[in-house]
């Protein structure tokens, strides 16, 4: 019964989305306020229908309804409850449904929080979101229906890939998808503006909070994904430059550029056409990233099982959305009025530089990701492009980006002088030079040294920005406090986000100095790594809910003092004949001590164990920096100007809703 | 500053950004691209010793040996594509899904004596999975036709001819053994 209800709700959502795509557009072009007023109602209706469908699928998974093919293929009675729920989006069909659900929630959010928008713009934005949603719900219904039944129903399901049975997976995909899909809202704003033929400062002010919100989720999602691969895959690294990871990095780079160029639209009414193009590009990259990867065109560890019908449908849909929007852009962009040009040394000038550098990095990552599949398609050559390529290309572009990042917030709009800016930043520059000298002694390669100095520079100059604005140390503390309260939260948000970038880069630079050893030891034997002595004290078997495990105990001592005891293990899942390694990590925030248990060799009477020992300096900073970036973005979203700054008709009473 | 010079500045900045991106990409492509090679290609035309390649094929059954050098485990195994076999030395933990008679991809360099020093060994987390490159290579050498079932056992390859392989796989039972 329930799966049929879910299927019906999904079909209903698809119909509502189709209505949502067509009626408000007609209404907006005819200036028919009744048709336009349908838009929010349809968007909310579609959201509720999809939420029902999703709840039905979760219900089927929790109650072990193996007559649903998706549940039978991905779940099992013995699976813990948490993973029954998270397993719903750990497979192709469920993840498409989650994707559609988040898109409909975005539509609902525009309907509920966008009441201060002009009604024609709001109707068009919701219509564009409805059109995209209708396409993907149709895809879900026709080629990857999560509610398809199987007959006869099996007694037990096939179970889930043990690698995916991890709490990290519960939150990583929904957060990442919210980031991807969130960029649909700036995209819809861009398309609506192109249809209207008008982009102005108010448009920039409306679109920016949505872009910032999506950016925060994407940042968190990428950081969580990187952390997940660090502690689950147990290979000691944090970023594989795998096509799927790049597929999330590319929209992050263009999204970051979008967040910054929208400021220029808002403040100076310049860069309008470019911002519209960035909004279209960011969502196009999110779309093609999520779906090209899943269609199996790119060779990746994340690719779900593929099926030609799906691939054709997805390619058609992508061509329609991306090609259609770019065609509209080509037709309409010349009609948009262009803004003024501006001086190189000004806030907007530096924001342009930021966009140029971010887009250059994006182009490099895109080339590196797409080159191997094109080579194999066109010339039949199998090649791969890995970490050395991306390190050699992205870091030299990221370092100037970070150098300019330090100046950006300090430089005034319109026209600036070099000297006053330098006078306020001299101490930050001195500390960065000191960091450069210190790093030269500690590290051998040139790129990590430069990255360290640039990261210190970014952090210090963000601090200098805040100190300068508060007149800290030049005025009594009470007056600085008054200034802090008067300062917009967006200023703090920007400084915190910039400092977050610096912290992440410091983590990455630290990780380039990581040390590791692979050893084969008897129980009781000690090995040295990075000044610590690691002793395997014992190994014992253990039982889990759906696996058996071998657990090792490793004592790590520094100069004879016990630092930590690690318990890495190796799990064997009987139902899938698969083993996974469980990493043990001890962190003191300055470094991670990371141990992996490998194979057992030798005879049962005299066994030896292979261990992999890692010492990862500053590793936690990478993800901490990501979270700080997202927090900075969230803080600037809570700015008063975002809530009340936009021209609005609503009264103060629904301010609470708007929050 | 005149309007013209401002526009010029903008164009120059864009050119520098994209130009340096292109230059970096090209220089990195010339030194950092990793080619995939099958054992027969490695034997016919060994790459220079400093060139990293991906070597793919099947692990010859019964060829895996283990040694311990200075407390570090070293695995030694042969990788074949049916026409030739290359000995691989790998210092490290073999992946959980590494099996004899199954496909594997090793990343590393070829020594002067023709053996392969792997810095990384990849086996996918799926027993039925065969890396695309390996399957492609097997088909090209005529050792396996996917229409006739699972890939033949790696141990038998060096003695097989292309026509034998088709016959053998055609008559194989679904479980492959």
XYZ file of C-alpha atoms in Angstrom, chain A residues 16 42 118 143 184 205 309 485 512 526 535 566 574 595:
14
model
C 2.276 19.901 -9.954
C 1.970 24.978 -6.531
C 8.097 41.676 -7.185
C 13.880 5.311 -15.567
C 19.241 26.179 -8.653
C 20.634 41.915 -3.376
C 18.197 4.394 -20.988
C 27.915 46.166 17.689
C 52.200 17.775 2.636
C 57.794 -1.476 18.509
C 53.855 -0.757 19.888
C 44.682 3.137 19.142
C 29.584 -12.185 5.809
C 46.714 3.733 12.500
